[in-house]
């Protein structure tokens, strides 16, 4: 029998997965467990074929920090014949043709959660426990821009139905009274004398509107970023993106039946289009963790940037909330290990960390990140100076400086910036709120944050607000 050769990961979406499978073991003696493979994952045919009767595999629920062991009767990468369908839990019996592989378990027993294995899944749903390798070191890469000093930041571009500017593919600069977004941004930065200082572009989510990944929308987004890269002399790797709720396929609002929740989320197809496009946009491999740390080596300082996926809530009544979870916290805590002098630590995500609107009704769109408190506490502990996000199209700046006792006196404040929307149309903005973008200029004595407003019929901008963020 020996040690488990495989570990699989699942999450509860509308059902208690373990209970559903154990119920069939109790009533008919065994159960099929389906492996819902992500599109980018390898099939692992050798490992499947090597499993024998009585072998064990780990079954991880990383969200709830629970682990079980499944005792294998057989494993197969082939489909299940119709006469054996009764051994599949009813809630996904009708979708068995979408399952990549099957384990037939005679027993599922609880065991202690192993954090060292749980942290290794990354974006995968199945890992081999023989000859496995850690992902954390691989997720930290360095971007060399030592002759430059500025990060250009966008949020909520909303290409598609909610886009406010002229099409990048149109022949003229102006389409009616709308200029192209690339023209407005490039002209504004040229006027500021910063064209040759842009070291990277950071996007905090919502490239699209309602996950519209049609060829025409993808073409517009690609053309927009190509124009910026050409203008500023950047490589694809210098475009850094974290996802927004509009970038993943999700069910809009409300509570939907458990089976529909399961079908829409458990196959991870809601992420596939986004992942494929990001690989095309900036060469980030499709199976790379979305929660990552990258180090930008700039002229005056190194910037350790942690980008987080806050779009992990499945299709329930909490769909519109943000949630980062343990994978993101692991990435954020990795900043603790970066102790080189002259390193500025910052984090970026899509959903809000602090409230900025007067009222948020539970029946309406929600902006808050459910685990915002632990994210902000952790950010303060690891030395994050700046946290930046988008989502509700409203620019704002708040200082987070929580202290409960004298023991917290060494905690430093975190500047939290809600960066508004760069190009969503007026119908998706509160009256009086303009489109905007941000510049973070890392000077020898501190970082200057400037939020700039954009105009649609003209190609010059203006300052909404400025803030100095010290290095110490």
CSV table of N, CA, C and O in Angstrom, one decimal, residues 4 6-8 10 12 16-19 22 33 56-61 64-71 105 107-114:
chain,number,residue,atom,x,y,z
A,4,UNK,N,0.6,7.6,0.1
A,4,UNK,CA,-0.2,8.1,-1.1
A,4,UNK,C,0.7,8.7,-2.2
A,4,UNK,O,1.6,9.4,-1.9
A,6,UNK,N,-0.8,10.3,-4.8
A,6,UNK,CA,-1.5,11.5,-5.4
A,6,UNK,C,-2.2,12.2,-4.3
A,6,UNK,O,-2.6,11.7,-3.2
A,7,UNK,N,-2.5,13.5,-4.5
A,7,UNK,CA,-3.4,14.3,-3.7
A,7,UNK,C,-4.3,15.1,-4.6
A,7,UNK,O,-3.8,15.7,-5.6
A,8,UNK,N,-5.6,15.1,-4.4
A,8,UNK,CA,-6.5,15.8,-5.2
A,8,UNK,C,-7.2,16.9,-4.3
A,8,UNK,O,-7.2,16.8,-3.1
A,10,UNK,N,-10.5,19.7,-3.7
A,10,UNK,CA,-11.9,20.0,-4.1
A,10,UNK,C,-12.3,21.1,-3.3
A,10,UNK,O,-11.6,21.6,-2.3
A,12,UNK,N,-16.3,22.8,-1.7
A,12,UNK,CA,-17.7,22.6,-1.6
A,12,UNK,C,-18.4,23.8,-2.3
A,12,UNK,O,-18.2,24.9,-1.9
A,16,UNK,N,-22.3,19.4,0.3
A,16,UNK,CA,-21.2,18.9,1.1
A,16,UNK,C,-20.6,17.7,0.4
A,16,UNK,O,-21.2,16.6,0.4
A,17,UNK,N,-19.5,17.9,-0.3
A,17,UNK,CA,-18.9,16.9,-1.2
A,17,UNK,C,-18.6,15.6,-0.5
A,17,UNK,O,-19.0,14.5,-1.0
A,18,UNK,N,-18.0,15.7,0.7
A,18,UNK,CA,-17.6,14.4,1.4
A,18,UNK,C,-18.8,13.7,1.8
A,18,UNK,O,-18.9,12.4,1.7
A,19,UNK,N,-19.8,14.4,2.4
A,19,UNK,CA,-21.0,13.7,2.8
A,19,UNK,C,-21.7,13.0,1.7
A,19,UNK,O,-22.2,11.9,1.9
A,22,UNK,N,-19.7,9.8,0.9
A,22,UNK,CA,-19.7,8.9,2.0
A,22,UNK,C,-21.1,8.2,2.1
A,22,UNK,O,-21.2,7.0,2.5
A,33,UNK,N,-15.4,9.0,-7.4
A,33,UNK,CA,-15.0,10.4,-7.2
A,33,UNK,C,-14.4,10.9,-8.5
A,33,UNK,O,-13.5,10.4,-9.0
A,56,UNK,N,-4.0,4.4,-1.3
A,56,UNK,CA,-4.7,5.6,-0.7
A,56,UNK,C,-4.2,6.8,-1.4
A,56,UNK,O,-3.1,7.0,-1.9
A,57,UNK,N,-5.2,7.8,-1.5
A,57,UNK,CA,-4.8,9.1,-2.0
A,57,UNK,C,-5.4,10.2,-1.1
A,57,UNK,O,-6.4,9.9,-0.4
A,58,UNK,N,-4.7,11.3,-1.0
A,58,UNK,CA,-5.2,12.4,-0.2
A,58,UNK,C,-6.3,13.2,-0.9
A,58,UNK,O,-6.2,13.4,-2.1
A,59,UNK,N,-7.3,13.6,-0.1
A,59,UNK,CA,-8.4,14.5,-0.6
A,59,UNK,C,-8.4,15.8,0.2
A,59,UNK,O,-8.7,15.7,1.4
A,60,UNK,N,-8.0,16.9,-0.4
A,60,UNK,CA,-7.8,18.1,0.3
A,60,UNK,C,-8.9,19.1,0.0
A,60,UNK,O,-9.3,19.3,-1.1
A,61,UNK,N,-9.4,19.7,1.1
A,61,UNK,CA,-10.3,20.9,1.0
A,61,UNK,C,-9.5,22.1,1.6
A,61,UNK,O,-9.5,22.3,2.8
A,64,UNK,N,-11.4,25.0,3.7
A,64,UNK,CA,-11.8,24.6,5.1
A,64,UNK,C,-10.7,24.0,5.9
A,64,UNK,O,-11.0,23.6,7.0
A,65,UNK,N,-9.5,23.8,5.3
A,65,UNK,CA,-8.4,23.2,6.0
A,65,UNK,C,-8.8,21.8,6.5
A,65,UNK,O,-8.5,21.5,7.7
A,66,UNK,N,-9.3,21.0,5.7
A,66,UNK,CA,-9.7,19.6,6.0
A,66,UNK,C,-9.1,18.7,5.0
A,66,UNK,O,-8.9,19.0,3.8
A,67,UNK,N,-8.8,17.5,5.5
A,67,UNK,CA,-8.1,16.5,4.6
A,67,UNK,C,-8.7,15.1,4.9
A,67,UNK,O,-9.0,14.8,6.1
A,68,UNK,N,-8.9,14.3,3.9
A,68,UNK,CA,-9.4,13.0,4.0
A,68,UNK,C,-8.5,12.1,3.2
A,68,UNK,O,-7.7,12.5,2.4
A,69,UNK,N,-8.6,10.8,3.4
A,69,UNK,CA,-7.9,9.8,2.6
A,69,UNK,C,-9.0,8.9,2.0
A,69,UNK,O,-9.9,8.4,2.6
A,70,UNK,N,-8.8,8.7,0.7
A,70,UNK,CA,-9.7,7.8,-0.1
A,70,UNK,C,-9.0,6.5,-0.3
A,70,UNK,O,-7.8,6.5,-0.8
A,71,UNK,N,-9.6,5.4,0.0
A,71,UNK,CA,-9.1,4.1,-0.2
A,71,UNK,C,-9.6,3.6,-1.6
A,71,UNK,O,-10.8,3.5,-1.9
A,105,UNK,N,-13.7,4.7,-4.7
A,105,UNK,CA,-13.3,4.6,-3.3
A,105,UNK,C,-14.3,3.6,-2.5
A,105,UNK,O,-15.5,3.6,-2.7
A,107,UNK,N,-13.7,3.5,0.8
A,107,UNK,CA,-13.7,4.2,2.1
A,107,UNK,C,-13.1,5.6,2.0
A,107,UNK,O,-12.2,5.8,1.2
A,108,UNK,N,-13.7,6.5,2.7
A,108,UNK,CA,-13.2,7.9,2.8
A,108,UNK,C,-13.1,8.2,4.3
A,108,UNK,O,-14.1,8.2,5.0
A,109,UNK,N,-11.9,8.4,4.8
A,109,UNK,CA,-11.7,8.6,6.2
A,109,UNK,C,-11.0,9.9,6.4
A,109,UNK,O,-10.1,10.3,5.7
A,110,UNK,N,-11.3,10.6,7.5
A,110,UNK,CA,-10.7,11.9,7.8
A,110,UNK,C,-9.3,11.7,8.4
A,110,UNK,O,-9.0,10.7,9.0
A,111,UNK,N,-8.4,12.7,8.0
A,111,UNK,CA,-7.1,12.7,8.6
A,111,UNK,C,-6.6,14.1,8.9
A,111,UNK,O,-7.3,15.0,8.5
A,112,UNK,N,-5.5,14.3,9.5
A,112,UNK,CA,-5.0,15.6,9.8
A,112,UNK,C,-4.6,16.3,8.5
A,112,UNK,O,-4.1,15.8,7.5
A,113,UNK,N,-4.9,17.6,8.5
A,113,UNK,CA,-4.6,18.5,7.3
A,113,UNK,C,-3.1,18.7,7.3
A,113,UNK,O,-2.5,19.1,8.3
A,114,UNK,N,-2.4,18.5,6.2
A,114,UNK,CA,-1.0,18.7,6.0
A,114,UNK,C,-0.8,20.0,5.3
A,114,UNK,O,-1.0,20.1,4.1
